[in-house]
Amino acid sequence: MADEVILLDVWASPFGMRVRIALREKGIKFDWRAEDLSNKSPLLLKMNPVTKQIPVLIHNGKPVCESLIIVQYIDEVWKDRTPLLPSDPYERAHARFWGDYVDKKIYSTARQVCTTKGEPKEAAKKELIQCFKTLEGELGDKAYFGGKTFGLVDIALIPFYGWFHSLETIGNLNMEAEFPKLVAWGKRCLEKESVSQTLPDQLKVHDFLLGIRKKLGIE
Amino acid sequence: MADEVILLNFCPSVFGMRIRIALAEKGIEYEYREEDLKNKSPLLLKMNPVHKKIPVLIHNGKPVCESLIAVEYIDEVWKEKAPILPSDPYQRAQARFWADYVDKKVYAAARNVWATKGEEQEAAKKEFIEILKVLEGELGDKPYFGGETFGLTDISLIGYYCWFYAYETFGNFSIESECPKLIAWAKRCMEKESVSKSLADPHTVYDFVLGVKKRLGLE
């Protein structure tokens, strides 16, 4: 019996991208449905009544919510191929820790850098620089955060690579100079089809962030 | 070779309680070390350099940080006994979703109940009760969030029960009158030795919160 896999998402969401990358890594066919967040579909509200947010994976009619929970679900269901988490419990805990770090630290800080100005922007920028330095330290000389293979932490972070251009222009950061290992890692990930097929063009993301700034009245 | 298990903790911490419960459920012997958060030990700073927070589980010298990640680690390492997560991937995703909901919502809302006053406190109480009601809805008529057996979501939430006395006293309200099913669930959990031995005494918690309020000038 064929699996029915639907993903409720929006193109710009880094969280949705995580799920798309995981599905593509596993070679799973899915029906991608773009939501209008100002007019959420009855399906989204029914499948995620608690937070009403995307992404939502609907597998044979049953919803799974929260991007890193979805990625782990995908890894457990389609366990016969391309593991996204290591098999050793300590390594798994280590991967989950860094996935959680990305979740707690990167999105809100990066968004603040790109969509505010003055004091809040400078404070966010300072924090973001510290976070990227910490992540570079964790990456070290490994090809991926998971070591030799692309995994959960890489999936958690790589969507934010699409924001690097915006962080440079709006945030006045020189990403390549300040975080050369991260930029190299980003380019390495982009060589993977699952990533290159998923990440939108950095200029498209930039336009999107500029749109938010305009709406918020930030110049 | 015997396992060496150490827990760096701070007695009132609901997060530390989660790990204590998980270790007790599995019957694992461990060394408990109380941290002075105003004077963190070199071991804590070495074992959790990223966040510098408790709780930290140290297993044979290797640290696992973030309470829910540590609970899953414990479940995976000591997998022959008292499973904490279900075996079915969909049920696991649901358990993780609700534990994540507790993590994202309860702490901040509860803190606002005791850390504010006047109108702000009334709003905080309303939000806190709303969150508890969502959890009550998810519990339904099940004995535990996991169904027949005590599991991850129960572990994620039950520690807050020993803080209810402090919330109710400082907030001047009754949680039981608003969420009777949740209180019944909590009392059911407290019948388990792993829980009753791991939760702090509500009066100890109250004194602790009073101390924090004084220090922060929040009386």
mmCIF file of N, CA, C and O in Angstrom, chain A residues 48 50-51 59 62-66 69 72-73 76-77 87-94 96-98 100-101 103-105 134, chain B residues 48 50-51 59 62-66 69 72-73 76-77 87-94 96-98 100-101 103-105 134:
data_model
loop_
_atom_site.group_PDB
_atom_site.id
_atom_site.type_symbol
_atom_site.label_atom_id
_atom_site.label_comp_id
_atom_site.label_asym_id
_atom_site.label_seq_id
_atom_site.Cartn_x
_atom_site.Cartn_y
_atom_site.Cartn_z
ATOM 1 N N ASN A 48 -3.246 20.751 13.011
ATOM 2 C CA ASN A 48 -2.442 21.319 14.093
ATOM 3 C C ASN A 48 -3.261 22.312 14.884
ATOM 4 O O ASN A 48 -2.987 23.516 14.847
ATOM 5 N N VAL A 50 -3.292 22.841 17.997
ATOM 6 C CA VAL A 50 -2.617 23.377 19.182
ATOM 7 C C VAL A 50 -1.829 24.644 18.859
ATOM 8 O O VAL A 50 -2.009 25.671 19.489
ATOM 9 N N THR A 51 -0.937 24.574 17.877
ATOM 10 C CA THR A 51 -0.146 25.768 17.568
ATOM 11 C C THR A 51 -0.560 26.418 16.244
ATOM 12 O O THR A 51 -0.190 27.558 15.985
ATOM 13 N N HIS A 59 0.928 12.001 7.374
ATOM 14 C CA HIS A 59 1.318 10.689 6.856
ATOM 15 C C HIS A 59 0.128 9.745 6.987
ATOM 16 O O HIS A 59 -0.294 9.421 8.100
ATOM 17 N N LYS A 62 -2.465 11.075 9.264
ATOM 18 C CA LYS A 62 -2.149 11.426 10.654
ATOM 19 C C LYS A 62 -1.065 12.507 10.721
ATOM 20 O O LYS A 62 -0.016 12.378 10.091
ATOM 21 N N PRO A 63 -1.326 13.569 11.507
ATOM 22 C CA PRO A 63 -0.406 14.714 11.510
ATOM 23 C C PRO A 63 0.771 14.547 12.472
ATOM 24 O O PRO A 63 0.618 14.019 13.572
ATOM 25 N N VAL A 64 1.936 15.074 12.036
ATOM 26 C CA VAL A 64 3.099 15.192 12.908
ATOM 27 C C VAL A 64 3.546 16.646 12.825
ATOM 28 O O VAL A 64 3.702 17.184 11.725
ATOM 29 N N CYS A 65 3.731 17.291 13.975
ATOM 30 C CA CYS A 65 4.061 18.718 14.004
ATOM 31 C C CYS A 65 5.396 18.955 14.707
ATOM 32 O O CYS A 65 5.866 18.102 15.452
ATOM 33 N N GLU A 66 5.964 20.151 14.473
ATOM 34 C CA GLU A 66 7.285 20.568 14.987
ATOM 35 C C GLU A 66 8.393 19.935 14.131
ATOM 36 O O GLU A 66 8.611 18.727 14.149
ATOM 37 N N ILE A 69 10.870 17.239 15.328
ATOM 38 C CA ILE A 69 10.119 16.031 15.693
ATOM 39 C C ILE A 69 9.729 15.301 14.414
ATOM 40 O O ILE A 69 9.818 14.069 14.322
ATOM 41 N N GLN A 72 12.760 13.488 12.932
ATOM 42 C CA GLN A 72 13.040 12.239 13.648
ATOM 43 C C GLN A 72 11.996 11.175 13.304
ATOM 44 O O GLN A 72 12.331 9.996 13.167
ATOM 45 N N TYR A 73 10.752 11.578 13.143
ATOM 46 C CA TYR A 73 9.693 10.648 12.745
ATOM 47 C C TYR A 73 10.012 10.036 11.376
ATOM 48 O O TYR A 73 9.962 8.822 11.196
ATOM 49 N N GLU A 76 12.662 7.508 11.654
ATOM 50 C CA GLU A 76 12.253 6.260 12.300
ATOM 51 C C GLU A 76 11.342 5.423 11.404
ATOM 52 O O GLU A 76 11.416 4.198 11.404
ATOM 53 N N VAL A 77 10.474 6.072 10.644
ATOM 54 C CA VAL A 77 9.556 5.325 9.781
ATOM 55 C C VAL A 77 10.291 4.723 8.589
ATOM 56 O O VAL A 77 10.138 3.552 8.270
ATOM 57 N N SER A 87 23.317 5.875 15.291
ATOM 58 C CA SER A 87 22.666 4.774 16.005
ATOM 59 C C SER A 87 23.062 4.719 17.486
ATOM 60 O O SER A 87 22.306 4.235 18.313
ATOM 61 N N ASP A 88 24.234 5.278 17.800
ATOM 62 C CA ASP A 88 24.702 5.245 19.189
ATOM 63 C C ASP A 88 23.930 6.257 20.050
ATOM 64 O O ASP A 88 23.818 7.430 19.663
ATOM 65 N N PRO A 89 23.418 5.818 21.225
ATOM 66 C CA PRO A 89 22.609 6.730 22.048
ATOM 67 C C PRO A 89 23.321 8.027 22.440
ATOM 68 O O PRO A 89 22.693 9.093 22.458
ATOM 69 N N TYR A 90 24.627 7.959 22.745
ATOM 70 C CA TYR A 90 25.326 9.183 23.135
ATOM 71 C C TYR A 90 25.428 10.141 21.955
ATOM 72 O O TYR A 90 25.195 11.354 22.097
ATOM 73 N N GLU A 91 25.767 9.592 20.782
ATOM 74 C CA GLU A 91 25.851 10.433 19.581
ATOM 75 C C GLU A 91 24.482 11.021 19.232
ATOM 76 O O GLU A 91 24.377 12.153 18.763
ATOM 77 N N ARG A 92 23.414 10.255 19.468
ATOM 78 C CA ARG A 92 22.061 10.747 19.203
ATOM 79 C C ARG A 92 21.737 11.921 20.128
ATOM 80 O O ARG A 92 21.200 12.943 19.691
ATOM 81 N N ALA A 93 22.097 11.752 21.416
ATOM 82 C CA ALA A 93 21.846 12.831 22.376
ATOM 83 C C ALA A 93 22.626 14.077 21.970
ATOM 84 O O ALA A 93 22.136 15.202 22.073
ATOM 85 N N HIS A 94 23.843 13.866 21.507
ATOM 86 C CA HIS A 94 24.704 14.964 21.062
ATOM 87 C C HIS A 94 24.070 15.689 19.876
ATOM 88 O O HIS A 94 24.019 16.922 19.831
ATOM 89 N N ARG A 96 20.852 15.690 19.049
ATOM 90 C CA ARG A 96 19.625 16.358 19.496
ATOM 91 C C ARG A 96 19.961 17.648 20.238
ATOM 92 O O ARG A 96 19.271 18.657 20.094
ATOM 93 N N PHE A 97 21.029 17.632 21.034
ATOM 94 C CA PHE A 97 21.448 18.822 21.766
ATOM 95 C C PHE A 97 21.728 19.967 20.807
ATOM 96 O O PHE A 97 21.264 21.094 21.005
ATOM 97 N N TRP A 98 22.488 19.695 19.749
ATOM 98 C CA TRP A 98 22.839 20.771 18.811
ATOM 99 C C TRP A 98 21.663 21.187 17.937
ATOM 100 O O TRP A 98 21.532 22.345 17.573
ATOM 101 N N ASP A 100 18.645 21.229 19.060
ATOM 102 C CA ASP A 100 17.919 22.058 20.014
ATOM 103 C C ASP A 100 18.578 23.430 20.149
ATOM 104 O O ASP A 100 17.903 24.460 20.231
ATOM 105 N N TYR A 101 19.922 23.470 20.129
ATOM 106 C CA TYR A 101 20.658 24.733 20.205
ATOM 107 C C TYR A 101 20.281 25.628 19.020
ATOM 108 O O TYR A 101 19.972 26.808 19.185
ATOM 109 N N ASP A 103 17.590 25.488 17.258
ATOM 110 C CA ASP A 103 16.199 25.870 17.451
ATOM 111 C C ASP A 103 16.054 27.032 18.431
ATOM 112 O O ASP A 103 15.307 27.969 18.200
ATOM 113 N N LYS A 104 16.799 26.972 19.534
ATOM 114 C CA LYS A 104 16.634 27.983 20.585
ATOM 115 C C LYS A 104 17.284 29.309 20.207
ATOM 116 O O LYS A 104 16.850 30.362 20.638
ATOM 117 N N LYS A 105 18.378 29.239 19.438
ATOM 118 C CA LYS A 105 19.221 30.417 19.291
ATOM 119 C C LYS A 105 19.165 31.122 17.939
ATOM 120 O O LYS A 105 19.310 32.336 17.870
ATOM 121 N N THR A 134 30.115 29.632 18.196
ATOM 122 C CA THR A 134 29.909 28.377 18.936
ATOM 123 C C THR A 134 29.654 27.223 17.971
ATOM 124 O O THR A 134 30.218 26.136 18.120
ATOM 125 N N ASN B 48 28.951 21.461 30.746
ATOM 126 C CA ASN B 48 27.962 22.180 29.933
ATOM 127 C C ASN B 48 28.476 23.572 29.605
ATOM 128 O O ASN B 48 27.929 24.573 30.059
ATOM 129 N N VAL B 50 28.308 25.242 26.924
ATOM 130 C CA VAL B 50 27.461 26.015 26.014
ATOM 131 C C VAL B 50 26.414 26.811 26.783
ATOM 132 O O VAL B 50 26.251 28.008 26.589
ATOM 133 N N HIS B 51 25.660 26.137 27.664
ATOM 134 C CA HIS B 51 24.590 26.823 28.389
ATOM 135 C C HIS B 51 24.933 27.085 29.847
ATOM 136 O O HIS B 51 24.332 27.934 30.481
ATOM 137 N N HIS B 59 27.416 10.413 32.259
ATOM 138 C CA HIS B 59 27.418 8.949 32.207
ATOM 139 C C HIS B 59 28.798 8.473 31.786
ATOM 140 O O HIS B 59 29.227 8.730 30.659
ATOM 141 N N LYS B 62 30.829 11.217 30.360
ATOM 142 C CA LYS B 62 30.365 11.980 29.192
ATOM 143 C C LYS B 62 29.043 12.686 29.508
ATOM 144 O O LYS B 62 28.083 12.061 29.964
ATOM 145 N N PRO B 63 28.990 14.008 29.225
ATOM 146 C CA PRO B 63 27.808 14.777 29.625
ATOM 147 C C PRO B 63 26.649 14.700 28.622
ATOM 148 O O PRO B 63 26.873 14.670 27.422
ATOM 149 N N VAL B 64 25.430 14.695 29.158
ATOM 150 C CA VAL B 64 24.234 14.850 28.344
ATOM 151 C C VAL B 64 23.447 16.006 28.951
ATOM 152 O O VAL B 64 23.126 15.982 30.142
ATOM 153 N N CYS B 65 23.178 17.025 28.144
ATOM 154 C CA CYS B 65 22.505 18.236 28.637
ATOM 155 C C CYS B 65 21.125 18.382 28.002
ATOM 156 O O CYS B 65 20.859 17.817 26.952
ATOM 157 N N GLU B 66 20.289 19.212 28.646
ATOM 158 C CA GLU B 66 18.889 19.429 28.254
ATOM 159 C C GLU B 66 18.060 18.236 28.728
ATOM 160 O O GLU B 66 18.211 17.101 28.256
ATOM 161 N N ILE B 69 16.281 15.655 26.441
ATOM 162 C CA ILE B 69 17.269 14.897 25.669
ATOM 163 C C ILE B 69 17.896 13.844 26.591
ATOM 164 O O ILE B 69 18.095 12.690 26.197
ATOM 165 N N GLU B 72 15.447 10.936 27.074
ATOM 166 C CA GLU B 72 15.448 10.017 25.914
ATOM 167 C C GLU B 72 16.720 9.174 25.899
ATOM 168 O O GLU B 72 16.694 7.992 25.558
ATOM 169 N N TYR B 73 17.837 9.804 26.253
ATOM 170 C CA TYR B 73 19.113 9.075 26.322
ATOM 171 C C TYR B 73 18.995 7.926 27.323
ATOM 172 O O TYR B 73 19.356 6.781 27.033
ATOM 173 N N GLU B 76 17.062 5.118 25.964
ATOM 174 C CA GLU B 76 17.736 4.354 24.909
ATOM 175 C C GLU B 76 18.871 3.481 25.464
ATOM 176 O O GLU B 76 19.102 2.386 24.978
ATOM 177 N N VAL B 77 19.578 3.991 26.456
ATOM 178 C CA VAL B 77 20.693 3.215 27.022
ATOM 179 C C VAL B 77 20.177 2.053 27.870
ATOM 180 O O VAL B 77 20.620 0.920 27.739
ATOM 181 N N SER B 87 7.006 2.468 21.433
ATOM 182 C CA SER B 87 7.855 1.935 20.368
ATOM 183 C C SER B 87 7.386 2.365 18.974
ATOM 184 O O SER B 87 8.178 2.455 18.048
ATOM 185 N N ASP B 88 6.123 2.700 18.833
ATOM 186 C CA ASP B 88 5.592 3.105 17.532
ATOM 187 C C ASP B 88 6.029 4.526 17.168
ATOM 188 O O ASP B 88 5.859 5.448 17.991
ATOM 189 N N PRO B 89 6.590 4.739 15.960
ATOM 190 C CA PRO B 89 7.095 6.071 15.591
ATOM 191 C C PRO B 89 6.055 7.180 15.700
ATOM 192 O O PRO B 89 6.388 8.290 16.140
ATOM 193 N N TYR B 90 4.798 6.906 15.340
ATOM 194 C CA TYR B 90 3.783 7.964 15.407
ATOM 195 C C TYR B 90 3.496 8.334 16.866
ATOM 196 O O TYR B 90 3.425 9.522 17.207
ATOM 197 N N GLN B 91 3.372 7.306 17.718
ATOM 198 C CA GLN B 91 3.146 7.570 19.150
ATOM 199 C C GLN B 91 4.339 8.313 19.760
ATOM 200 O O GLN B 91 4.162 9.185 20.621
ATOM 201 N N ARG B 92 5.527 7.974 19.307
ATOM 202 C CA ARG B 92 6.726 8.660 19.798
ATOM 203 C C ARG B 92 6.680 10.135 19.419
ATOM 204 O O ARG B 92 6.972 11.015 20.234
ATOM 205 N N ALA B 93 6.295 10.406 18.182
ATOM 206 C CA ALA B 93 6.205 11.798 17.715
ATOM 207 C C ALA B 93 5.165 12.567 18.534
ATOM 208 O O ALA B 93 5.374 13.740 18.863
ATOM 209 N N GLN B 94 4.069 11.913 18.878
ATOM 210 C CA GLN B 94 3.039 12.581 19.692
ATOM 211 C C GLN B 94 3.573 12.876 21.089
ATOM 212 O O GLN B 94 3.368 13.960 21.637
ATOM 213 N N ARG B 96 6.692 13.280 21.981
ATOM 214 C CA ARG B 96 7.692 14.355 21.868
ATOM 215 C C ARG B 96 7.014 15.700 21.658
ATOM 216 O O ARG B 96 7.419 16.724 22.208
ATOM 217 N N PHE B 97 5.930 15.732 20.867
ATOM 218 C CA PHE B 97 5.206 16.980 20.609
ATOM 219 C C PHE B 97 4.695 17.569 21.924
ATOM 220 O O PHE B 97 4.863 18.763 22.187
ATOM 221 N N TRP B 98 4.068 16.718 22.744
ATOM 222 C CA TRP B 98 3.484 17.245 23.977
ATOM 223 C C TRP B 98 4.538 17.604 25.021
ATOM 224 O O TRP B 98 4.377 18.568 25.752
ATOM 225 N N ASP B 100 7.410 18.766 24.212
ATOM 226 C CA ASP B 100 7.904 20.030 23.648
ATOM 227 C C ASP B 100 6.934 21.165 23.966
ATOM 228 O O ASP B 100 7.352 22.286 24.294
ATOM 229 N N TYR B 101 5.632 20.896 23.911
ATOM 230 C CA TYR B 101 4.619 21.894 24.251
ATOM 231 C C TYR B 101 4.795 22.329 25.712
ATOM 232 O O TYR B 101 4.804 23.527 26.016
ATOM 233 N N ASP B 103 7.525 22.174 27.433
ATOM 234 C CA ASP B 103 8.769 22.934 27.492
ATOM 235 C C ASP B 103 8.587 24.368 27.019
ATOM 236 O O ASP B 103 9.085 25.307 27.615
ATOM 237 N N LYS B 104 7.864 24.545 25.931
ATOM 238 C CA LYS B 104 7.757 25.878 25.326
ATOM 239 C C LYS B 104 6.810 26.777 26.099
ATOM 240 O O LYS B 104 6.936 27.988 26.077
ATOM 241 N N LYS B 105 5.812 26.171 26.757
ATOM 242 C CA LYS B 105 4.710 26.995 27.271
ATOM 243 C C LYS B 105 4.660 27.157 28.786
ATOM 244 O O LYS B 105 4.350 28.219 29.295
ATOM 245 N N VAL B 134 -5.362 23.115 27.969
ATOM 246 C CA VAL B 134 -5.001 22.420 26.727
ATOM 247 C C VAL B 134 -4.420 21.057 27.078
ATOM 248 O O VAL B 134 -4.752 20.037 26.465
#
